[in-house]
Amino acid sequence: MRRAGLGDGAPAGSYGYTNSGYSVYEEENDRLTESLRSKVSAIKSLSIEIGTEVKNQNKMLSEMENDFDSTGGLLGATMGRLRTLSRGSQTKLLCYMMLFSLFVFFVIYWIIKLR
């Protein structure tokens, strides 16, 4: 004797259970796929932002390097001028220092005498 609606002899609930099990797995896979897709797009946008920031930082470092090079050149030229001044006539410099010291001494002496 056959039951009505069983088809080829398989239990009535097994065909429906198998399909619902597969659909649950498919729905879960779809949900996980969407989650993974959103995470991948977030990582992609983050990596693009990091790349842009790296380019800006490299540009800024290049500009700073140029500024430091020009400052180093200016400082080198100033040091060269100071060396030239220090190699110059030491006697003139010493004479000027002595005259200035005498002038300051006489001014202070004169201020003290007036009081």
mmCIF file of C-alpha atoms in Angstrom:
data_model
loop_
_atom_site.group_PDB
_atom_site.id
_atom_site.type_symbol
_atom_site.label_atom_id
_atom_site.label_comp_id
_atom_site.label_asym_id
_atom_site.label_seq_id
_atom_site.Cartn_x
_atom_site.Cartn_y
_atom_site.Cartn_z
ATOM 1 C CA MET A 1 0.000 0.000 0.000
ATOM 2 C CA ARG A 2 1.249 3.450 -0.903
ATOM 3 C CA ARG A 3 0.691 6.691 0.798
ATOM 4 C CA ALA A 4 -0.617 9.517 -1.195
ATOM 5 C CA GLY A 5 1.929 12.188 -2.146
ATOM 6 C CA LEU A 6 5.050 10.161 -1.407
ATOM 7 C CA GLY A 7 6.199 9.909 -4.969
ATOM 8 C CA ASP A 8 9.015 7.370 -5.441
ATOM 9 C CA GLY A 9 8.861 5.979 -1.938
ATOM 10 C CA ALA A 10 10.987 8.566 -0.120
ATOM 11 C CA PRO A 11 9.681 9.741 3.225
ATOM 12 C CA ALA A 12 7.421 12.731 2.930
ATOM 13 C CA GLY A 13 9.525 15.078 5.067
ATOM 14 C CA SER A 14 12.959 14.208 3.674
ATOM 15 C CA TYR A 15 12.640 16.066 0.353
ATOM 16 C CA GLY A 16 11.401 19.201 2.025
ATOM 17 C CA TYR A 17 13.972 18.920 4.816
ATOM 18 C CA THR A 18 16.844 18.535 2.339
ATOM 19 C CA ASN A 19 15.770 21.538 0.332
ATOM 20 C CA SER A 20 15.287 23.668 3.431
ATOM 21 C CA GLY A 21 18.725 22.607 4.734
ATOM 22 C CA TYR A 22 20.353 23.629 1.483
ATOM 23 C CA SER A 23 18.491 26.897 1.420
ATOM 24 C CA VAL A 24 19.610 27.649 4.987
ATOM 25 C CA TYR A 25 23.201 27.021 3.934
ATOM 26 C CA GLU A 26 22.770 29.115 0.807
ATOM 27 C CA GLU A 27 21.256 31.964 2.803
ATOM 28 C CA GLU A 28 24.095 31.785 5.313
ATOM 29 C CA ASN A 29 26.657 31.725 2.474
ATOM 30 C CA ASP A 30 24.960 34.727 0.874
ATOM 31 C CA ARG A 31 24.975 36.584 4.181
ATOM 32 C CA LEU A 32 28.654 35.755 4.783
ATOM 33 C CA THR A 33 29.478 36.712 1.185
ATOM 34 C CA GLU A 34 27.826 40.109 1.654
ATOM 35 C CA SER A 35 29.659 40.588 4.940
ATOM 36 C CA LEU A 36 32.949 39.700 3.281
ATOM 37 C CA ARG A 37 32.178 41.998 0.328
ATOM 38 C CA SER A 38 31.528 44.938 2.663
ATOM 39 C CA LYS A 39 34.739 44.244 4.596
ATOM 40 C CA VAL A 40 36.747 44.023 1.370
ATOM 41 C CA SER A 41 35.319 47.330 0.140
ATOM 42 C CA ALA A 42 36.133 48.960 3.505
ATOM 43 C CA ILE A 43 39.709 47.662 3.316
ATOM 44 C CA LYS A 44 39.970 48.862 -0.276
ATOM 45 C CA SER A 45 38.860 52.395 0.586
ATOM 46 C CA LEU A 46 41.179 52.420 3.603
ATOM 47 C CA SER A 47 44.146 51.324 1.482
ATOM 48 C CA ILE A 48 43.350 54.046 -1.071
ATOM 49 C CA GLU A 49 43.289 56.647 1.721
ATOM 50 C CA ILE A 50 46.599 55.316 3.077
ATOM 51 C CA GLY A 51 48.129 55.572 -0.402
ATOM 52 C CA THR A 52 46.959 59.166 -0.745
ATOM 53 C CA GLU A 53 48.358 60.044 2.680
ATOM 54 C CA VAL A 54 51.698 58.415 1.835
ATOM 55 C CA LYS A 55 51.923 60.452 -1.381
ATOM 56 C CA ASN A 56 51.196 63.673 0.535
ATOM 57 C CA GLN A 57 53.766 62.821 3.217
ATOM 58 C CA ASN A 58 56.412 62.014 0.574
ATOM 59 C CA LYS A 59 55.725 65.338 -1.129
ATOM 60 C CA MET A 60 56.062 67.164 2.200
ATOM 61 C CA LEU A 61 59.316 65.341 2.996
ATOM 62 C CA SER A 62 60.702 66.275 -0.405
ATOM 63 C CA GLU A 63 59.856 69.931 0.183
ATOM 64 C CA MET A 64 61.452 69.799 3.639
ATOM 65 C CA GLU A 65 64.575 68.229 2.159
ATOM 66 C CA ASN A 66 64.840 71.075 -0.350
ATOM 67 C CA ASP A 67 64.363 73.648 2.416
ATOM 68 C CA PHE A 68 67.025 72.023 4.580
ATOM 69 C CA ASP A 69 69.427 71.888 1.626
ATOM 70 C CA SER A 70 68.984 75.603 0.946
ATOM 71 C CA THR A 71 69.358 76.399 4.663
ATOM 72 C CA GLY A 72 72.488 74.260 4.811
ATOM 73 C CA GLY A 73 73.924 76.167 1.850
ATOM 74 C CA LEU A 74 73.144 79.490 3.502
ATOM 75 C CA LEU A 75 74.688 78.342 6.770
ATOM 76 C CA GLY A 76 77.778 77.086 4.948
ATOM 77 C CA ALA A 77 78.193 80.452 3.222
ATOM 78 C CA THR A 78 77.837 82.267 6.559
ATOM 79 C CA MET A 79 80.430 80.012 8.169
ATOM 80 C CA GLY A 80 82.780 80.725 5.271
ATOM 81 C CA ARG A 81 82.381 84.444 5.833
ATOM 82 C CA LEU A 82 83.062 84.018 9.552
ATOM 83 C CA ARG A 83 86.232 82.065 8.762
ATOM 84 C CA THR A 84 87.331 84.847 6.440
ATOM 85 C CA LEU A 85 86.704 87.405 9.176
ATOM 86 C CA SER A 86 88.565 85.366 11.765
ATOM 87 C CA ARG A 87 91.576 84.959 9.454
ATOM 88 C CA GLY A 88 91.712 88.704 8.894
ATOM 89 C CA SER A 89 93.829 91.167 10.747
ATOM 90 C CA GLN A 90 93.707 90.200 14.411
ATOM 91 C CA THR A 91 95.617 93.314 15.400
ATOM 92 C CA LYS A 92 92.910 95.618 14.047
ATOM 93 C CA LEU A 93 90.232 93.741 15.927
ATOM 94 C CA LEU A 94 92.289 93.776 19.123
ATOM 95 C CA CYS A 95 92.944 97.510 18.739
ATOM 96 C CA TYR A 96 89.236 98.246 18.256
ATOM 97 C CA MET A 97 88.385 96.181 21.327
ATOM 98 C CA MET A 98 90.969 98.051 23.430
ATOM 99 C CA LEU A 99 89.713 101.462 22.253
ATOM 100 C CA PHE A 100 86.116 100.485 23.003
ATOM 101 C CA SER A 101 87.092 99.218 26.459
ATOM 102 C CA LEU A 102 88.943 102.475 27.216
ATOM 103 C CA PHE A 103 85.976 104.508 26.018
ATOM 104 C CA VAL A 104 83.574 102.529 28.255
ATOM 105 C CA PHE A 105 86.005 102.865 31.196
ATOM 106 C CA PHE A 106 86.221 106.673 30.786
ATOM 107 C CA VAL A 107 82.451 107.024 30.440
ATOM 108 C CA ILE A 108 81.891 105.042 33.644
ATOM 109 C CA TYR A 109 84.653 107.063 35.420
ATOM 110 C CA TRP A 110 83.086 110.331 34.266
ATOM 111 C CA ILE A 111 79.593 109.235 35.477
ATOM 112 C CA ILE A 112 81.008 108.297 38.903
ATOM 113 C CA LYS A 113 82.940 111.641 39.183
ATOM 114 C CA LEU A 114 79.800 113.709 38.468
ATOM 115 C CA ARG A 115 77.856 112.229 41.377
#
